[in-house]
């Protein structure tokens, strides 16, 4: 079975704004299967949470749906909903086999969720004045992460920072393109 590659997701939290950007490329082996996939979206009843996924699309949508239910049960509290989802993801026989990672954020918090049961808050001082937190996942995640960290001291606007970092990742990673979907909270 050929290896599917297909995502670069970058989250940047700076000066009270959080941006999640995702490229549109889905590749199988060395073939681009789709150049304009939408891997970033708003979640919850009021759209106060944004998320991006890396991994199998059907698995990611299953996890997004589960997270939305957890958000509803937790009255919109992202951290609580993420922890509950991670517990289910780790222990449920069906969910345990899902292959995806997610970056999710609301106005207060940005988190990386994994199938290992991890709920990780990226390192950084985004809660402090002028601080920044950056998270990245997917095939080109390390390229986007490195570019965003290098740009963080020079670009005050988190959306511009994310766009430029994703452009750099697209230039150096064959599994990343420049067709971005961006959401901001």
mmCIF file of C-alpha atoms in Angstrom:
data_model
loop_
_atom_site.group_PDB
_atom_site.id
_atom_site.type_symbol
_atom_site.label_atom_id
_atom_site.label_comp_id
_atom_site.label_asym_id
_atom_site.label_seq_id
_atom_site.Cartn_x
_atom_site.Cartn_y
_atom_site.Cartn_z
ATOM 1 C CA UNK A 1 0.000 0.000 0.000
ATOM 2 C CA UNK A 2 1.387 3.378 -0.970
ATOM 3 C CA UNK A 3 2.014 5.949 1.736
ATOM 4 C CA UNK A 4 -0.441 8.857 1.752
ATOM 5 C CA UNK A 5 1.003 12.247 2.569
ATOM 6 C CA UNK A 6 -1.034 15.264 2.648
ATOM 7 C CA UNK A 7 -0.901 17.975 5.128
ATOM 8 C CA UNK A 8 0.839 20.860 6.689
ATOM 9 C CA UNK A 9 -1.097 22.500 9.508
ATOM 10 C CA UNK A 10 0.325 25.472 11.396
ATOM 11 C CA UNK A 11 -1.096 27.225 14.442
ATOM 12 C CA UNK A 12 0.178 30.629 15.581
ATOM 13 C CA UNK A 13 -1.043 32.400 18.711
ATOM 14 C CA UNK A 14 0.226 35.938 19.196
ATOM 15 C CA UNK A 15 -1.110 39.077 20.890
ATOM 16 C CA UNK A 16 -4.492 37.557 21.673
ATOM 17 C CA UNK A 17 -5.157 36.198 18.167
ATOM 18 C CA UNK A 18 -4.841 32.601 17.025
ATOM 19 C CA UNK A 19 -4.541 31.532 13.418
ATOM 20 C CA UNK A 20 -4.640 27.993 12.072
ATOM 21 C CA UNK A 21 -3.491 27.560 8.478
ATOM 22 C CA UNK A 22 -3.553 24.413 6.373
ATOM 23 C CA UNK A 23 -2.346 23.691 2.873
ATOM 24 C CA UNK A 24 -4.527 21.926 0.325
ATOM 25 C CA UNK A 25 -2.333 19.108 -0.963
ATOM 26 C CA UNK A 26 -3.111 15.416 -0.637
ATOM 27 C CA UNK A 27 -0.488 13.094 -2.141
ATOM 28 C CA UNK A 28 -0.198 9.355 -2.613
ATOM 29 C CA UNK A 29 3.391 8.348 -3.143
ATOM 30 C CA UNK A 30 4.807 10.897 -5.555
ATOM 31 C CA UNK A 31 1.427 11.817 -7.086
ATOM 32 C CA UNK A 32 -0.692 14.796 -6.064
ATOM 33 C CA UNK A 33 -4.198 13.391 -5.701
ATOM 34 C CA UNK A 34 -5.903 16.649 -4.745
ATOM 35 C CA UNK A 35 -4.418 20.157 -4.585
ATOM 36 C CA UNK A 36 -7.247 22.008 -2.800
ATOM 37 C CA UNK A 37 -8.423 19.957 0.184
ATOM 38 C CA UNK A 38 -9.844 21.961 3.081
ATOM 39 C CA UNK A 39 -8.242 20.746 6.308
ATOM 40 C CA UNK A 40 -9.040 23.691 8.587
ATOM 41 C CA UNK A 41 -12.514 24.584 9.837
ATOM 42 C CA UNK A 42 -14.601 26.143 12.570
ATOM 43 C CA UNK A 43 -16.052 23.870 15.245
ATOM 44 C CA UNK A 44 -18.827 24.056 17.808
ATOM 45 C CA UNK A 45 -22.236 25.619 17.687
ATOM 46 C CA UNK A 46 -20.938 29.183 17.695
ATOM 47 C CA UNK A 47 -17.737 28.573 15.703
ATOM 48 C CA UNK A 48 -15.601 29.776 18.623
ATOM 49 C CA UNK A 49 -13.157 26.891 18.151
ATOM 50 C CA UNK A 50 -10.987 26.385 15.079
ATOM 51 C CA UNK A 51 -9.180 23.218 14.120
ATOM 52 C CA UNK A 52 -6.928 21.684 11.524
ATOM 53 C CA UNK A 53 -6.111 18.041 10.945
ATOM 54 C CA UNK A 54 -3.344 15.899 9.548
ATOM 55 C CA UNK A 55 -3.989 12.285 8.657
ATOM 56 C CA UNK A 56 -6.775 10.268 7.159
ATOM 57 C CA UNK A 57 -9.676 12.539 6.204
ATOM 58 C CA UNK A 58 -12.497 10.246 7.321
ATOM 59 C CA UNK A 59 -10.710 9.722 10.636
ATOM 60 C CA UNK A 60 -10.242 13.462 11.106
ATOM 61 C CA UNK A 61 -13.913 14.219 10.416
ATOM 62 C CA UNK A 62 -14.917 11.534 12.895
ATOM 63 C CA UNK A 63 -12.681 13.192 15.485
ATOM 64 C CA UNK A 64 -13.987 16.682 14.662
ATOM 65 C CA UNK A 65 -17.555 15.412 15.169
ATOM 66 C CA UNK A 66 -16.594 13.819 18.491
ATOM 67 C CA UNK A 67 -14.837 17.011 19.597
ATOM 68 C CA UNK A 68 -17.927 19.061 18.763
ATOM 69 C CA UNK A 69 -20.017 16.758 20.974
ATOM 70 C CA UNK A 70 -17.456 17.059 23.766
ATOM 71 C CA UNK A 71 -17.477 20.864 23.392
ATOM 72 C CA UNK A 72 -21.246 20.875 23.738
ATOM 73 C CA UNK A 73 -21.072 18.672 26.853
ATOM 74 C CA UNK A 74 -18.311 20.880 28.345
ATOM 75 C CA UNK A 75 -20.203 24.133 27.677
ATOM 76 C CA UNK A 76 -17.623 25.242 25.116
ATOM 77 C CA UNK A 77 -14.571 24.706 27.353
ATOM 78 C CA UNK A 78 -11.919 23.545 24.878
ATOM 79 C CA UNK A 79 -9.379 22.098 27.301
ATOM 80 C CA UNK A 80 -11.977 19.970 29.085
ATOM 81 C CA UNK A 81 -13.463 18.787 25.771
ATOM 82 C CA UNK A 82 -9.997 17.964 24.391
ATOM 83 C CA UNK A 83 -9.044 15.915 27.446
ATOM 84 C CA UNK A 84 -12.311 13.974 27.250
ATOM 85 C CA UNK A 85 -11.789 13.341 23.534
ATOM 86 C CA UNK A 86 -8.208 12.188 24.170
ATOM 87 C CA UNK A 87 -9.440 9.736 26.822
ATOM 88 C CA UNK A 88 -11.966 8.280 24.376
ATOM 89 C CA UNK A 89 -9.467 8.280 21.516
ATOM 90 C CA UNK A 90 -6.978 6.331 23.616
ATOM 91 C CA UNK A 91 -9.372 3.827 25.180
ATOM 92 C CA UNK A 92 -12.212 3.273 22.687
ATOM 93 C CA UNK A 93 -11.630 0.193 20.523
ATOM 94 C CA UNK A 94 -12.881 1.939 17.353
ATOM 95 C CA UNK A 95 -11.341 5.372 17.924
ATOM 96 C CA UNK A 96 -7.971 3.897 18.900
ATOM 97 C CA UNK A 97 -7.443 2.892 15.263
ATOM 98 C CA UNK A 98 -8.047 6.369 13.838
ATOM 99 C CA UNK A 99 -4.959 7.902 12.284
ATOM 100 C CA UNK A 100 -4.992 11.664 12.590
ATOM 101 C CA UNK A 101 -3.571 14.550 14.579
ATOM 102 C CA UNK A 102 -5.285 17.852 15.264
ATOM 103 C CA UNK A 103 -4.450 21.402 16.239
ATOM 104 C CA UNK A 104 -7.429 23.089 17.883
ATOM 105 C CA UNK A 105 -7.786 26.542 19.404
ATOM 106 C CA UNK A 106 -10.210 28.970 20.958
ATOM 107 C CA UNK A 107 -9.672 32.526 22.154
ATOM 108 C CA UNK A 108 -7.702 31.314 25.192
ATOM 109 C CA UNK A 109 -5.892 28.096 24.289
ATOM 110 C CA UNK A 110 -4.172 26.267 21.443
ATOM 111 C CA UNK A 111 -3.701 22.480 21.701
ATOM 112 C CA UNK A 112 -2.239 19.579 19.743
ATOM 113 C CA UNK A 113 -4.272 16.364 20.038
ATOM 114 C CA UNK A 114 -2.851 12.957 19.116
ATOM 115 C CA UNK A 115 -4.106 9.393 18.999
ATOM 116 C CA UNK A 116 -1.686 8.496 21.783
ATOM 117 C CA UNK A 117 -3.902 10.399 24.188
ATOM 118 C CA UNK A 118 -1.716 13.505 24.171
ATOM 119 C CA UNK A 119 -3.207 16.938 24.776
ATOM 120 C CA UNK A 120 -0.260 19.272 24.310
ATOM 121 C CA UNK A 121 -0.156 23.028 24.740
ATOM 122 C CA UNK A 122 2.671 24.407 22.607
ATOM 123 C CA UNK A 123 5.622 25.978 24.326
ATOM 124 C CA UNK A 124 5.737 29.739 24.273
ATOM 125 C CA UNK A 125 4.537 32.782 26.069
ATOM 126 C CA UNK A 126 1.455 33.658 24.049
ATOM 127 C CA UNK A 127 -0.427 34.532 27.225
ATOM 128 C CA UNK A 128 2.167 37.209 27.975
ATOM 129 C CA UNK A 129 2.288 40.562 26.186
ATOM 130 C CA UNK A 130 4.116 40.103 22.878
ATOM 131 C CA UNK A 131 4.520 36.346 23.427
ATOM 132 C CA UNK A 132 3.955 33.731 20.764
ATOM 133 C CA UNK A 133 3.005 30.038 20.684
ATOM 134 C CA UNK A 134 3.499 27.987 17.550
ATOM 135 C CA UNK A 135 2.386 24.443 16.735
ATOM 136 C CA UNK A 136 2.656 22.430 13.538
ATOM 137 C CA UNK A 137 1.704 18.931 12.406
ATOM 138 C CA UNK A 138 1.730 16.928 9.214
ATOM 139 C CA UNK A 139 4.175 16.117 6.450
ATOM 140 C CA UNK A 140 5.492 19.651 6.202
ATOM 141 C CA UNK A 141 4.912 20.548 9.831
ATOM 142 C CA UNK A 142 8.571 20.759 10.794
ATOM 143 C CA UNK A 143 9.306 23.106 7.892
ATOM 144 C CA UNK A 144 6.394 25.386 8.783
ATOM 145 C CA UNK A 145 7.319 25.285 12.479
ATOM 146 C CA UNK A 146 10.929 26.270 11.800
ATOM 147 C CA UNK A 147 9.891 29.070 9.446
ATOM 148 C CA UNK A 148 7.296 30.432 11.887
ATOM 149 C CA UNK A 149 9.774 30.409 14.769
ATOM 150 C CA UNK A 150 12.323 32.257 12.637
ATOM 151 C CA UNK A 151 9.736 34.881 11.630
ATOM 152 C CA UNK A 152 8.073 35.295 15.043
ATOM 153 C CA UNK A 153 10.282 38.174 16.241
ATOM 154 C CA UNK A 154 9.881 40.094 12.985
ATOM 155 C CA UNK A 155 6.223 39.738 12.058
ATOM 156 C CA UNK A 156 3.696 41.115 14.558
ATOM 157 C CA UNK A 157 0.580 39.904 12.710
ATOM 158 C CA UNK A 158 -0.097 36.188 13.340
ATOM 159 C CA UNK A 159 -1.948 35.686 10.049
ATOM 160 C CA UNK A 160 0.852 37.212 7.984
ATOM 161 C CA UNK A 161 3.350 35.146 9.976
ATOM 162 C CA UNK A 162 1.384 31.947 9.292
ATOM 163 C CA UNK A 163 0.989 32.751 5.588
ATOM 164 C CA UNK A 164 4.717 33.429 5.148
ATOM 165 C CA UNK A 165 5.759 30.335 7.130
ATOM 166 C CA UNK A 166 3.407 28.169 5.068
ATOM 167 C CA UNK A 167 4.810 29.678 1.856
ATOM 168 C CA UNK A 168 8.324 28.745 2.976
ATOM 169 C CA UNK A 169 7.175 25.222 3.852
ATOM 170 C CA UNK A 170 5.578 24.907 0.393
ATOM 171 C CA UNK A 171 8.876 25.911 -1.227
ATOM 172 C CA UNK A 172 10.892 23.180 0.516
ATOM 173 C CA UNK A 173 8.420 20.326 1.164
ATOM 174 C CA UNK A 174 7.098 18.362 -1.811
ATOM 175 C CA UNK A 175 4.036 17.313 0.247
ATOM 176 C CA UNK A 176 2.957 20.931 0.909
ATOM 177 C CA UNK A 177 1.409 23.431 -1.486
ATOM 178 C CA UNK A 178 0.440 27.099 -1.345
ATOM 179 C CA UNK A 179 -3.360 26.726 -1.483
ATOM 180 C CA UNK A 180 -4.174 27.735 2.074
ATOM 181 C CA UNK A 181 -7.260 27.594 4.226
ATOM 182 C CA UNK A 182 -6.999 29.933 7.209
ATOM 183 C CA UNK A 183 -9.244 30.459 10.226
ATOM 184 C CA UNK A 184 -8.725 33.001 13.019
ATOM 185 C CA UNK A 185 -10.079 33.454 16.554
#
